Short mmCIF file of C-alpha atoms in Angstrom, two decimals:
data_model
loop_
_atom_site.label_atom_id
_atom_site.label_comp_id
_atom_site.label_asym_id
_atom_site.label_seq_id
_atom_site.Cartn_x
_atom_site.Cartn_y
_atom_site.Cartn_z
CA MET A 15 -40.02 5.73 10.43
CA THR A 16 -41.87 9.01 8.82
CA ARG A 17 -39.46 10.91 11.34
CA TYR A 18 -36.08 9.39 10.09
CA LEU A 19 -37.07 10.22 6.54
CA ASP A 20 -37.62 13.43 7.80
CA LEU A 21 -35.41 13.67 9.15
CA TYR A 22 -33.09 12.06 6.62
CA TRP A 23 -34.22 15.01 4.49
CA LEU A 24 -33.51 18.27 6.86
CA PHE A 25 -30.01 16.49 6.88
CA LEU A 26 -29.49 16.72 3.40
CA ILE A 27 -30.99 19.94 2.60
CA GLN A 28 -27.92 21.57 4.57
CA ARG A 29 -25.19 18.67 3.08
CA LEU A 30 -26.71 20.47 -0.54
CA LYS A 31 -26.47 24.41 1.11
CA THR A 32 -22.37 23.76 2.46
CA LEU A 33 -22.14 22.16 -0.74
CA MET A 34 -23.09 24.76 -3.31
CA GLU A 35 -21.33 27.34 -1.03
CA TYR A 36 -18.36 25.49 -3.24
CA ARG A 37 -20.17 24.66 -6.24
CA ALA A 38 -17.25 23.52 -8.36
CA SER A 39 -15.23 21.31 -6.22
CA PHE A 40 -19.15 19.76 -5.97
CA ILE A 41 -19.17 19.42 -9.53
CA LEU A 42 -15.30 18.22 -10.02
CA GLY A 43 -15.98 15.56 -7.29
CA ALA A 44 -19.08 14.30 -9.15
CA ALA A 45 -17.37 14.55 -12.75
CA SER A 46 -14.28 13.50 -11.57
CA THR A 47 -14.61 9.75 -10.83
CA ILE A 48 -16.02 10.03 -14.24
CA SER A 49 -12.47 9.46 -15.58
CA LEU A 50 -11.86 6.77 -13.64
CA GLN A 51 -14.52 4.71 -15.43
CA ALA A 52 -13.80 6.05 -18.51
CA ALA A 53 -9.72 4.81 -18.40
CA SER A 54 -11.28 1.07 -17.62
CA ILE A 55 -14.05 1.05 -20.02
CA ALA A 56 -11.63 2.17 -22.65
CA ALA A 57 -9.58 -0.48 -22.32
CA VAL A 58 -12.32 -3.21 -22.61
CA TRP A 59 -13.68 -1.22 -25.66
CA VAL A 60 -10.07 -1.91 -26.70
CA VAL A 61 -9.81 -5.17 -26.62
CA MET A 62 -12.86 -5.91 -27.50
CA GLN A 63 -12.60 -4.93 -30.55
CA LYS A 64 -10.24 -7.54 -31.33
CA VAL A 65 -11.68 -10.35 -29.64
CA PRO A 66 -15.39 -9.32 -29.98
CA SER A 67 -15.94 -12.39 -27.14
CA LEU A 68 -14.77 -12.68 -23.58
CA ASN A 69 -15.89 -16.46 -22.39
CA GLY A 70 -19.13 -16.03 -24.79
CA TRP A 71 -20.09 -12.28 -23.46
CA SER A 72 -20.25 -9.37 -25.79
CA TYR A 73 -18.94 -6.03 -25.43
CA ASN A 74 -22.39 -4.99 -24.55
CA GLU A 75 -22.82 -7.84 -22.01
CA VAL A 76 -19.33 -7.23 -20.45
CA LEU A 77 -20.23 -3.88 -19.85
CA MET A 78 -24.03 -4.32 -18.67
CA VAL A 79 -22.19 -6.22 -16.31
CA TYR A 80 -19.40 -3.26 -15.60
CA GLY A 81 -23.03 -0.89 -15.32
CA PHE A 82 -24.29 -2.66 -13.02
CA VAL A 83 -21.88 -3.00 -10.46
CA THR A 84 -20.77 0.95 -10.89
CA LEU A 85 -24.38 1.77 -10.33
CA THR A 86 -24.92 -0.20 -7.37
CA LYS A 87 -21.30 1.24 -6.11
CA SER A 88 -22.76 4.36 -6.04
CA ILE A 89 -24.85 3.96 -3.97
CA ASN A 90 -23.17 2.79 -1.35
CA HIS A 91 -20.57 6.01 -2.35
CA MET A 92 -23.55 8.39 -2.40
CA PHE A 93 -25.21 7.53 1.08
CA ALA A 94 -22.78 5.65 3.22
CA ASP A 95 -19.55 7.19 2.41
CA ASN A 96 -19.02 7.73 6.06
CA LEU A 97 -18.51 4.29 6.86
CA TRP A 98 -14.97 4.94 5.53
CA THR A 99 -14.00 7.91 7.58
CA ILE A 100 -15.86 6.89 10.85
CA GLY A 101 -12.66 5.68 12.27
CA ARG A 102 -10.63 9.11 11.45
CA VAL A 103 -12.86 11.22 11.56
CA TYR A 104 -15.61 10.44 13.83
CA ILE A 105 -13.52 8.26 16.54
CA ARG A 106 -10.20 9.08 16.70
CA THR A 107 -11.86 13.10 17.04
CA GLY A 108 -13.64 12.41 20.27
CA GLY A 109 -16.95 13.41 17.21
CA PHE A 110 -18.71 10.17 17.67
CA ASP A 111 -19.68 10.29 21.18
CA ARG A 112 -21.48 13.34 19.67
CA PHE A 113 -24.12 10.79 18.05
CA LEU A 114 -23.95 8.78 21.39
CA VAL A 115 -26.06 11.56 23.28
CA ARG A 116 -28.11 12.52 20.76
CA PRO A 117 -31.86 11.34 21.01
CA ILE A 118 -31.35 9.30 17.18
CA ASP A 119 -30.32 6.32 16.60
CA PRO A 120 -26.02 6.81 15.96
CA LEU A 121 -26.03 4.66 12.76
CA PHE A 122 -28.41 7.03 11.14
CA HIS A 123 -26.82 9.25 12.45
CA LEU A 124 -23.13 8.89 10.32
CA LEU A 125 -24.60 8.05 7.90
CA ALA A 126 -26.80 10.86 7.71
CA ASP A 127 -24.14 13.39 8.55
CA ARG A 128 -22.77 13.50 5.26
CA PHE A 129 -24.34 12.89 1.36
CA CYS A 130 -21.27 11.84 -0.52
CA GLN A 131 -21.42 14.21 -3.58
CA ASP A 132 -18.51 12.04 -5.15
CA GLY A 133 -20.53 9.52 -6.15
CA VAL A 134 -22.97 11.21 -8.14
CA GLY A 135 -21.39 11.04 -10.89
CA ASN A 136 -20.80 7.23 -10.94
CA PHE A 137 -24.27 6.68 -10.48
CA VAL A 138 -25.05 8.53 -13.69
CA VAL A 139 -22.44 6.63 -15.59
CA GLY A 140 -23.89 3.16 -14.74
CA ILE A 141 -27.45 3.67 -15.40
CA ALA A 142 -26.16 5.11 -18.81
CA LEU A 143 -24.58 1.94 -19.19
CA VAL A 144 -27.28 0.02 -18.67
CA ILE A 145 -29.36 1.45 -20.29
CA LYS A 146 -27.34 2.46 -23.31
CA THR A 147 -26.29 -1.27 -23.97
CA SER A 148 -29.98 -2.58 -23.73
CA ILE A 149 -31.05 -0.60 -26.15
CA ASP A 150 -28.14 -1.51 -28.30
CA LEU A 151 -28.93 -5.41 -27.67
CA GLY A 152 -32.47 -4.87 -28.80
CA ILE A 153 -33.55 -5.67 -24.96
CA GLU A 154 -36.77 -5.53 -24.25
CA TRP A 155 -38.09 -3.74 -21.02
CA THR A 156 -40.81 -5.77 -19.45
CA LEU A 157 -41.89 -5.45 -16.46
CA PRO A 158 -40.14 -8.00 -14.79
CA LYS A 159 -36.89 -6.44 -15.95
CA ALA A 160 -37.78 -3.08 -15.02
CA LEU A 161 -38.20 -4.03 -11.58
CA MET A 162 -34.87 -6.34 -11.85
CA LEU A 163 -33.11 -2.58 -12.38
CA ILE A 164 -34.91 -0.71 -9.60
CA VAL A 165 -34.67 -4.34 -7.17
CA ALA A 166 -31.41 -5.54 -8.10
CA THR A 167 -30.25 -0.98 -7.72
CA ILE A 168 -31.33 -1.08 -4.23
CA SER A 169 -30.81 -4.38 -3.12
CA GLY A 170 -26.93 -4.23 -4.63
CA GLY A 171 -26.62 -1.04 -3.39
CA VAL A 172 -27.47 -2.00 0.45
CA ILE A 173 -25.31 -5.26 -0.37
CA PHE A 174 -22.51 -2.67 -0.31
CA ILE A 175 -23.39 -0.82 2.52
CA ALA A 176 -23.73 -3.77 5.03
CA LEU A 177 -20.34 -5.19 3.78
CA ASN A 178 -18.91 -1.84 4.91
CA LEU A 179 -21.00 -1.50 7.84
CA ILE A 180 -20.08 -4.99 9.26
CA THR A 181 -16.00 -4.63 8.57
CA ALA A 182 -16.14 -0.78 9.99
CA VAL A 183 -17.61 -1.97 13.12
CA SER A 184 -13.73 -2.77 13.98
CA SER A 185 -13.32 0.52 13.97
CA PHE A 186 -14.56 0.53 17.51
CA TRP A 187 -11.31 -1.50 18.27
CA VAL A 188 -8.81 -0.61 16.07
CA ILE A 189 -10.15 2.68 14.98
CA ASP A 190 -8.77 3.09 11.80
CA SER A 191 -10.91 0.68 10.00
CA VAL A 192 -10.09 1.39 6.40
CA PRO A 193 -7.83 -1.33 5.69
CA VAL A 194 -10.30 -3.92 7.27
CA THR A 195 -13.58 -2.56 4.95
CA ARG A 196 -10.68 -2.93 1.57
CA LEU A 197 -10.29 -5.97 2.47
CA VAL A 198 -13.87 -7.28 1.97
CA PHE A 199 -14.67 -4.24 -1.35
CA ASP A 200 -12.15 -4.49 -2.95
CA ASN A 201 -13.95 -8.05 -3.80
CA HIS A 202 -15.88 -6.02 -5.58
CA LEU A 203 -13.21 -5.60 -8.44
CA PHE A 204 -13.89 -9.17 -9.61
CA ALA A 205 -17.70 -8.21 -10.36
CA GLN A 206 -16.94 -5.69 -13.04
CA TYR A 207 -16.51 -8.85 -15.09
CA PRO A 208 -18.27 -11.95 -15.31
CA LEU A 209 -18.46 -14.07 -12.81
CA THR A 210 -17.87 -16.99 -15.75
CA ILE A 211 -14.36 -16.21 -16.28
CA TYR A 212 -13.14 -16.68 -13.42
CA PRO A 213 -12.27 -20.45 -11.46
CA ARG A 214 -15.45 -21.89 -9.64
CA ALA A 215 -13.24 -20.64 -6.09
CA ILE A 216 -14.07 -17.19 -7.01
CA SER A 217 -17.62 -16.89 -8.22
CA VAL A 218 -18.62 -19.37 -4.90
CA LEU A 219 -16.64 -16.78 -2.69
CA LEU A 220 -18.67 -14.07 -5.11
CA THR A 221 -21.89 -15.37 -4.56
CA TRP A 222 -22.28 -16.92 -1.47
CA VAL A 223 -19.62 -14.83 1.34
CA ILE A 224 -19.35 -11.95 -0.24
CA PRO A 225 -22.07 -11.96 -2.31
CA TYR A 226 -21.01 -8.30 -4.85
CA GLY A 227 -22.39 -10.91 -7.90
CA PHE A 228 -25.66 -9.76 -6.20
CA ALA A 229 -24.89 -6.30 -7.12
CA SER A 230 -24.19 -7.26 -10.20
CA PHE A 231 -23.93 -10.84 -12.33
CA TYR A 232 -26.81 -11.35 -11.85
CA PRO A 233 -29.65 -8.76 -12.33
CA ALA A 234 -27.32 -8.07 -15.50
CA SER A 235 -27.66 -11.93 -16.78
CA TYR A 236 -31.42 -11.50 -16.19
CA LEU A 237 -31.52 -8.70 -18.47
CA LEU A 238 -29.30 -10.37 -21.11
CA GLY A 239 -32.47 -13.51 -20.71
CA ARG A 240 -29.51 -16.00 -19.71
CA GLU A 241 -30.93 -18.76 -17.07
CA ILE A 242 -28.44 -17.79 -14.33
CA GLY A 243 -30.29 -14.87 -13.67
CA ASN A 244 -33.16 -15.95 -12.04
CA LEU A 245 -30.83 -16.08 -8.80
CA ALA A 246 -31.39 -12.55 -8.73
CA TRP A 247 -34.77 -12.40 -7.31
CA LEU A 248 -32.13 -13.26 -3.87
CA SER A 249 -30.62 -9.85 -4.25
CA PRO A 250 -33.16 -7.92 -1.70
CA PHE A 251 -33.19 -11.64 0.72
CA ILE A 252 -29.65 -11.52 0.77
CA ALA A 253 -29.38 -7.96 0.88
CA ALA A 254 -31.62 -7.92 4.02
CA PHE A 255 -30.21 -11.16 5.44
CA LEU A 256 -27.15 -8.67 5.32
CA MET A 257 -27.94 -5.59 6.55
CA PHE A 258 -29.66 -7.77 9.57
CA ILE A 259 -26.56 -9.07 11.01
CA GLY A 260 -24.65 -5.18 10.15
CA TYR A 261 -26.84 -3.80 12.68
CA ARG A 262 -26.18 -6.40 14.99
CA PHE A 263 -22.74 -6.63 14.35
CA TRP A 264 -22.53 -2.92 15.19
CA GLN A 265 -24.91 -2.85 18.24
CA PHE A 266 -22.27 -5.33 19.24
CA GLY A 267 -19.53 -3.08 18.84
CA LEU A 268 -21.17 -0.11 19.92
CA ARG A 269 -21.00 -1.95 23.68
CA TYR A 270 -16.85 -2.17 23.41
CA TYR A 271 -16.96 1.34 22.40
CA SER A 272 -14.85 3.27 25.06
CA GLY A 273 -13.44 6.48 22.90
CA THR A 274 -9.89 7.49 22.38
CA GLY A 275 -9.78 9.72 25.33
CA SER A 276 -9.31 13.14 22.64
CA MET B 18 -11.48 3.57 47.42
CA ILE B 19 -12.41 0.24 45.54
CA HIS B 20 -14.55 2.29 43.22
CA SER B 21 -11.79 4.49 42.48
CA LEU B 22 -8.99 2.25 42.40
CA ASN B 23 -11.57 0.82 39.16
CA ARG B 24 -11.47 3.28 37.00
CA ARG B 25 -7.84 4.09 37.26
CA ALA B 26 -7.46 0.67 35.94
CA SER B 27 -9.41 1.34 33.08
CA MET B 28 -8.22 4.27 32.48
CA TYR B 29 -4.24 3.18 32.31
CA GLY B 30 -5.92 -0.33 30.38
CA ALA B 31 -6.97 2.33 27.88
CA LEU B 32 -3.98 3.77 27.15
CA PHE B 33 -1.69 -0.03 27.84
CA ALA B 34 -3.70 -0.90 24.86
CA MET B 35 -2.98 2.15 22.64
CA ILE B 36 -0.30 1.27 21.60
CA PRO B 37 -1.22 -2.45 20.52
CA LYS B 38 -4.03 -0.88 18.39
CA MET B 39 -1.86 1.31 17.11
CA PHE B 40 1.72 -0.92 15.96
CA MET B 41 -1.59 -3.00 14.67
CA ALA B 42 -3.53 -0.31 12.49
CA TYR B 43 0.04 -0.70 10.74
CA GLN B 44 0.43 -4.06 9.83
CA LEU B 45 -3.65 -4.07 9.07
CA TRP B 46 -2.50 -1.61 6.07
CA PHE B 47 0.46 -4.09 5.00
CA TRP B 48 -1.91 -6.91 4.49
CA ALA B 49 -4.80 -5.03 3.13
CA GLY B 50 -2.24 -3.68 0.87
CA LEU B 51 -1.05 -7.39 -0.56
CA VAL B 52 -4.83 -8.93 -0.94
CA MET B 53 -6.20 -5.30 -3.11
CA ASN B 54 -2.71 -6.44 -4.94
CA ILE B 55 -3.57 -10.09 -5.08
CA ILE B 56 -6.86 -9.60 -5.85
CA SER B 57 -6.08 -6.69 -8.68
CA ILE B 58 -3.23 -9.43 -10.24
CA THR B 59 -5.70 -12.12 -10.31
CA ILE B 60 -8.68 -9.89 -12.47
CA LEU B 61 -5.91 -8.83 -14.62
CA TYR B 62 -4.42 -12.38 -14.82
CA PHE B 63 -8.36 -14.13 -15.58
CA PHE B 64 -9.06 -11.70 -17.61
CA TRP B 65 -7.12 -11.55 -20.12
CA ASP B 66 -7.28 -15.53 -20.34
CA ALA B 67 -10.90 -15.24 -21.35
CA ILE B 68 -10.18 -13.24 -23.89
CA TYR B 69 -7.22 -15.48 -25.47
CA ALA B 70 -9.44 -19.04 -24.60
CA ASN B 71 -10.56 -18.59 -28.43
CA ALA B 72 -6.87 -16.81 -30.14
CA THR B 73 -3.81 -17.83 -30.20
CA ILE B 74 -2.26 -14.42 -31.32
CA ILE B 75 -3.68 -10.77 -30.98
CA SER B 76 -2.10 -7.83 -32.59
CA GLY B 77 1.32 -9.81 -32.33
CA LEU B 78 1.01 -11.10 -29.22
CA THR B 79 0.99 -14.50 -27.90
CA ARG B 80 -0.77 -14.83 -24.31
CA GLU B 81 2.52 -15.19 -22.32
CA GLN B 82 3.58 -12.50 -23.95
CA THR B 83 0.36 -10.28 -23.06
CA LEU B 84 -0.09 -11.62 -19.85
CA ASN B 85 3.72 -10.72 -19.29
CA TYR B 86 3.27 -7.27 -19.99
CA VAL B 87 0.41 -6.52 -17.81
CA LEU B 88 1.53 -8.22 -15.02
CA LEU B 89 4.88 -6.15 -15.34
CA ALA B 90 2.87 -3.30 -16.14
CA PHE B 91 1.10 -3.63 -12.96
CA PHE B 92 3.81 -3.64 -10.95
CA PHE B 93 6.05 -0.90 -12.54
CA MET B 94 3.10 1.43 -12.23
CA PRO B 95 4.70 3.40 -9.41
CA LEU B 96 6.84 4.99 -12.60
CA VAL B 97 4.08 7.06 -13.81
CA SER B 98 2.16 8.10 -10.74
CA ASN B 99 4.10 10.43 -8.91
CA ASP B 100 2.34 12.58 -6.12
CA LEU B 101 3.65 16.34 -7.69
CA LEU B 102 0.20 17.53 -7.69
CA TRP B 103 -0.99 16.72 -4.19
CA GLU B 104 2.68 18.01 -2.75
CA PHE B 105 2.19 21.12 -4.74
CA GLY B 106 -1.61 21.38 -3.34
CA SER B 107 -1.09 21.05 0.41
CA ASN B 108 2.49 23.08 -0.08
CA LEU B 109 0.34 26.30 -1.36
CA ARG B 110 -2.77 25.18 1.27
CA GLU B 111 -0.79 25.44 4.64
CA GLY B 112 1.80 28.44 3.11
CA LEU B 113 5.50 26.78 2.56
CA MET B 114 5.56 27.42 -0.70
CA ILE B 115 7.59 30.08 0.03
CA HIS B 116 9.99 28.98 2.51
CA HIS B 117 10.94 26.38 -0.10
CA LEU B 118 11.43 28.98 -2.70
CA LEU B 119 13.20 31.21 -0.60
CA ARG B 120 15.72 28.19 0.16
CA PRO B 121 18.88 28.13 -1.28
CA VAL B 122 18.84 25.06 -3.12
CA ASN B 123 17.16 24.61 -6.51
CA PHE B 124 13.24 23.71 -5.66
CA GLN B 125 12.50 21.80 -8.80
CA ALA B 126 15.65 19.24 -8.02
CA MET B 127 15.05 18.93 -4.52
CA ASN B 128 11.37 17.63 -5.70
CA TYR B 129 12.98 15.59 -8.58
CA ALA B 130 15.64 13.90 -5.16
CA GLN B 131 12.02 13.61 -3.24
CA GLN B 132 10.30 11.72 -6.01
CA LEU B 133 13.10 9.79 -7.27
CA GLY B 134 13.54 8.58 -3.62
CA GLY B 135 9.62 7.78 -3.69
CA LEU B 136 9.99 5.62 -6.50
CA VAL B 137 12.68 3.46 -5.20
CA THR B 138 10.78 3.35 -1.74
CA ARG B 139 7.31 2.08 -3.94
CA MET B 140 9.12 -0.60 -6.12
CA ALA B 141 10.59 -2.30 -2.40
CA PHE B 142 7.02 -2.35 -1.34
CA GLN B 143 6.10 -4.22 -4.77
CA LEU B 144 7.99 -6.92 -4.27
CA PRO B 145 6.50 -9.64 -1.88
CA ILE B 146 3.46 -9.16 -4.81
CA MET B 147 6.21 -9.72 -7.21
CA LEU B 148 6.87 -12.89 -6.21
CA LEU B 149 3.95 -13.73 -5.70
CA ALA B 150 3.01 -13.10 -9.62
CA MET B 151 6.22 -14.75 -10.15
CA PHE B 152 4.82 -18.07 -8.36
CA LEU B 153 1.02 -18.76 -9.24
CA PHE B 154 0.91 -16.48 -12.64
CA ASP B 155 4.45 -17.83 -14.18
CA MET B 156 5.30 -14.52 -14.95
CA GLN B 157 8.19 -14.24 -15.79
CA PHE B 158 11.65 -12.05 -15.62
CA PRO B 159 14.60 -11.44 -19.09
CA ALA B 160 17.30 -13.60 -17.83
CA ASP B 161 19.05 -11.37 -20.93
CA LEU B 162 21.57 -8.59 -19.09
CA ASN B 163 21.21 -6.26 -22.02
CA THR B 164 17.15 -6.63 -21.81
CA TRP B 165 17.95 -5.11 -18.06
CA VAL B 166 20.06 -2.15 -19.44
CA ALA B 167 17.65 -1.05 -21.72
CA PHE B 168 14.89 -1.61 -19.84
CA LEU B 169 15.97 0.24 -16.53
CA LEU B 170 17.81 3.01 -18.99
CA SER B 171 14.93 3.95 -20.41
CA ALA B 172 12.37 3.55 -17.08
CA LEU B 173 15.07 6.33 -15.21
CA LEU B 174 14.62 8.42 -18.41
CA GLY B 175 10.60 8.09 -19.13
CA PHE B 176 9.76 8.33 -15.35
CA THR B 177 12.35 11.85 -15.42
CA ALA B 178 10.42 12.86 -18.47
CA MET B 179 7.25 11.91 -16.67
CA PHE B 180 8.39 14.14 -13.52
CA PHE B 181 8.42 17.01 -15.21
CA PHE B 182 5.09 16.75 -17.45
CA SER B 183 3.87 16.20 -13.55
CA TRP B 184 5.41 19.33 -12.54
CA LEU B 185 3.82 21.23 -15.38
CA MET B 186 0.07 19.42 -15.17
CA ALA B 187 1.37 20.64 -11.39
CA CYS B 188 1.41 24.33 -11.56
CA MET B 189 -2.57 24.11 -12.56
CA ALA B 190 -2.74 24.46 -8.55
CA PHE B 191 -1.62 27.41 -8.47
CA TYR B 192 -4.48 29.07 -10.35
CA THR B 193 -7.10 26.37 -8.26
CA THR B 194 -7.86 25.79 -5.00
CA GLU B 195 -9.61 22.35 -5.46
CA ILE B 196 -7.17 20.29 -6.59
CA TRP B 197 -8.87 16.86 -5.47
CA GLY B 198 -11.06 16.69 -8.22
CA LEU B 199 -8.39 17.86 -10.96
CA GLY B 200 -5.72 14.54 -9.04
CA VAL B 201 -8.49 12.08 -9.94
CA LEU B 202 -8.88 12.67 -13.12
CA LEU B 203 -5.58 12.83 -14.41
CA GLU B 204 -4.68 9.68 -12.40
CA GLY B 205 -8.13 8.38 -14.34
CA ILE B 206 -5.96 10.08 -17.45
CA THR B 207 -2.96 8.46 -16.13
CA ILE B 208 -3.92 4.61 -16.13
CA PHE B 209 -5.31 4.33 -19.42
CA PHE B 210 -2.32 6.93 -21.44
CA SER B 211 -0.07 4.78 -19.78
CA GLY B 212 -0.69 1.58 -21.26
CA SER B 213 -0.56 -0.18 -18.33
CA LEU B 214 -3.80 -1.67 -18.74
CA VAL B 215 -3.30 -2.62 -22.88
CA PRO B 216 -0.21 -3.11 -24.80
CA LEU B 217 -0.02 -0.67 -27.22
CA ALA B 218 0.41 -2.63 -30.41
CA MET B 219 -3.79 -3.84 -29.33
CA MET B 220 -4.94 -0.26 -29.69
CA PRO B 221 -6.25 1.08 -33.62
CA ALA B 222 -3.92 3.30 -34.65
CA TRP B 223 -5.27 6.59 -34.53
CA LEU B 224 -6.14 5.91 -30.78
CA ARG B 225 -1.90 5.09 -30.74
CA GLY B 226 -1.35 8.30 -32.21
CA ILE B 227 -3.03 9.82 -29.97
CA VAL B 228 -1.16 8.18 -26.41
CA LEU B 229 2.55 8.55 -27.89
CA SER B 230 2.03 11.88 -28.53
CA VAL B 231 1.50 12.09 -24.42
CA PRO B 232 4.33 11.78 -22.54
CA PHE B 233 2.29 9.04 -20.32
CA ALA B 234 3.54 6.13 -21.91
CA GLN B 235 7.13 6.68 -22.29
CA ALA B 236 7.25 6.04 -18.72
CA LEU B 237 5.31 2.67 -18.65
CA ALA B 238 4.73 1.26 -21.44
CA VAL B 239 7.42 2.02 -23.37
CA PRO B 240 10.03 0.56 -20.77
CA VAL B 241 7.32 -2.60 -19.64
CA GLY B 242 7.61 -3.05 -23.49
CA LEU B 243 11.52 -3.61 -23.84
CA LEU B 244 11.49 -5.65 -20.26
CA ALA B 245 8.43 -8.16 -21.44
CA GLY B 246 10.23 -8.65 -24.58
CA ILE B 247 7.53 -6.99 -26.57
CA THR B 248 10.25 -4.14 -28.37
CA PRO B 249 13.53 -5.83 -29.45
CA VAL B 250 16.21 -4.54 -27.38
CA SER B 251 17.97 -3.49 -31.22
CA ASP B 252 15.56 -0.37 -30.72
CA ALA B 253 16.33 0.72 -27.29
CA PRO B 254 19.48 3.68 -28.38
CA ARG B 255 16.17 4.70 -31.06
CA ILE B 256 14.09 5.04 -27.80
CA TRP B 257 16.34 6.69 -25.34
CA LEU B 258 16.99 9.27 -27.58
CA ILE B 259 12.96 9.80 -28.30
CA GLN B 260 12.89 9.86 -24.19
CA LEU B 261 15.64 12.43 -23.94
CA GLY B 262 13.08 14.82 -26.52
CA TRP B 263 10.33 14.06 -24.40
CA ILE B 264 13.02 15.10 -21.33
CA ILE B 265 14.14 18.19 -23.18
CA SER B 266 11.03 19.83 -24.44
CA MET B 267 8.78 19.17 -21.03
CA TRP B 268 12.17 20.39 -18.87
CA ILE B 269 11.61 23.66 -21.07
CA LEU B 270 8.18 23.74 -20.95
CA SER B 271 8.19 23.60 -17.06
CA ASN B 272 10.21 26.14 -16.12
CA LEU B 273 8.42 28.71 -18.73
CA VAL B 274 4.86 27.66 -16.89
CA PHE B 275 6.31 27.57 -13.31
CA ARG B 276 7.78 30.77 -13.57
CA VAL B 277 4.08 32.06 -15.03
CA ALA B 278 2.10 30.50 -12.48
CA VAL B 279 4.41 31.10 -9.19
CA ARG B 280 3.39 34.89 -9.57
CA LYS B 281 -0.58 33.43 -9.18
CA ILE B 282 0.39 32.59 -5.79
CA THR B 283 -2.39 33.20 -2.68
CA VAL B 284 -2.13 32.05 -0.22
CA GLN B 285 -4.77 30.55 1.80
CA GLY B 286 -3.82 31.64 5.20
CA GLY B 287 -1.34 29.47 6.93
#
């Protein structure tokens, strides 16, 4: 374990050295995604100036849910972006074979190969939104709530990564796994808003099938003192379970990997 | 013998499997795109549904009008998004810009024709999801012919104004080698300022003033407002005139800026 941590650190340093060679594009990349978040938030702001309640949720409460999903998504973006590019960049080119002959876990190698700076902007926006709305709403940061912020951020991030891993394994068969991943990943958009605005089928889907609800709605509900928020303590178990499935499926997929002949 | 036969079988087997794999990749993109769009319009629908739970009219708009507007705005998004910036970027990166400029056709006119073709294609791809929205969320198109004429002309004028404005923005590619960040930044601005997320009527006056002082809304909020029945058709001539004003000013400005920017051409190999 410590060996892998040390290794990750070395990979990260190398990656940052490369990124610092192109400092302007590093900053642009990290900052640009903020504009997409700003557009959505501005829209919600405009609407909620007119109607102060979204199904019983105030502007700040809605923003906290939005903040959580932005935060947890950024973890995936920073540390596991290669699950998007595995097909195009590694498998199609044959570069993936390199991972198989090295004395470390191929999945670890794939993820450590590229820290993605574009997620940094979303991380900052997400954490800022959660903190800002908690201040505006006068939420008292007790120990369990502070703990929840950390637990939910990590678990939510892992849920994102695990779901992307499960779908990325399809690249061993179809090469470009991006459309398969998008099919599942895009469901996180539902979790930008309180799940209570949707019909029951959608909130069940986002809780028990594609559980992005645990990356935003449930932890936010917990911080807001809503009863349903207690479910949020399940998030580390759900994250661990999905990751277990994802890793087993990855190993299964690896056995089918035959290269593309490039 | 058997061993080598086996090896051959597996090799040719892999080659055989390549084509179905490639075919499947395109199929997958089609279905993924459809599902992504369904998710987006479902969210749009239930978000606005929840907003209207406690209000019958917001800023003079009923629930049906607003829903119709945001759904239609979603489909006509291709009106406001073109890929000129990426086009310029890749032309410059690969050193093709000079070839385009040497051709005996007007470079801007050539690009306009291409972007117009792109618009028609992208609208065609929106058709399946459009039908689904009519079926699932009761989205409605007007039956009145005048509304359609007003909309189509306004959409074409707005798209053209936006083309020249994008041309202006794309000229930035001459000054920077990194356009990805710029592109994403512009995308966020486009999404909000085009009025794709919220009807302009709901914005506070100062914000609407800012939105209408840049051309994004001319290509989306303005024509879609006509189609959704928010703007009366009698306003159409005035709207066309304003859009024409945008086209002329953006056409002049884009050509001036291009002439200056093109001297900055830096060829990154290629």
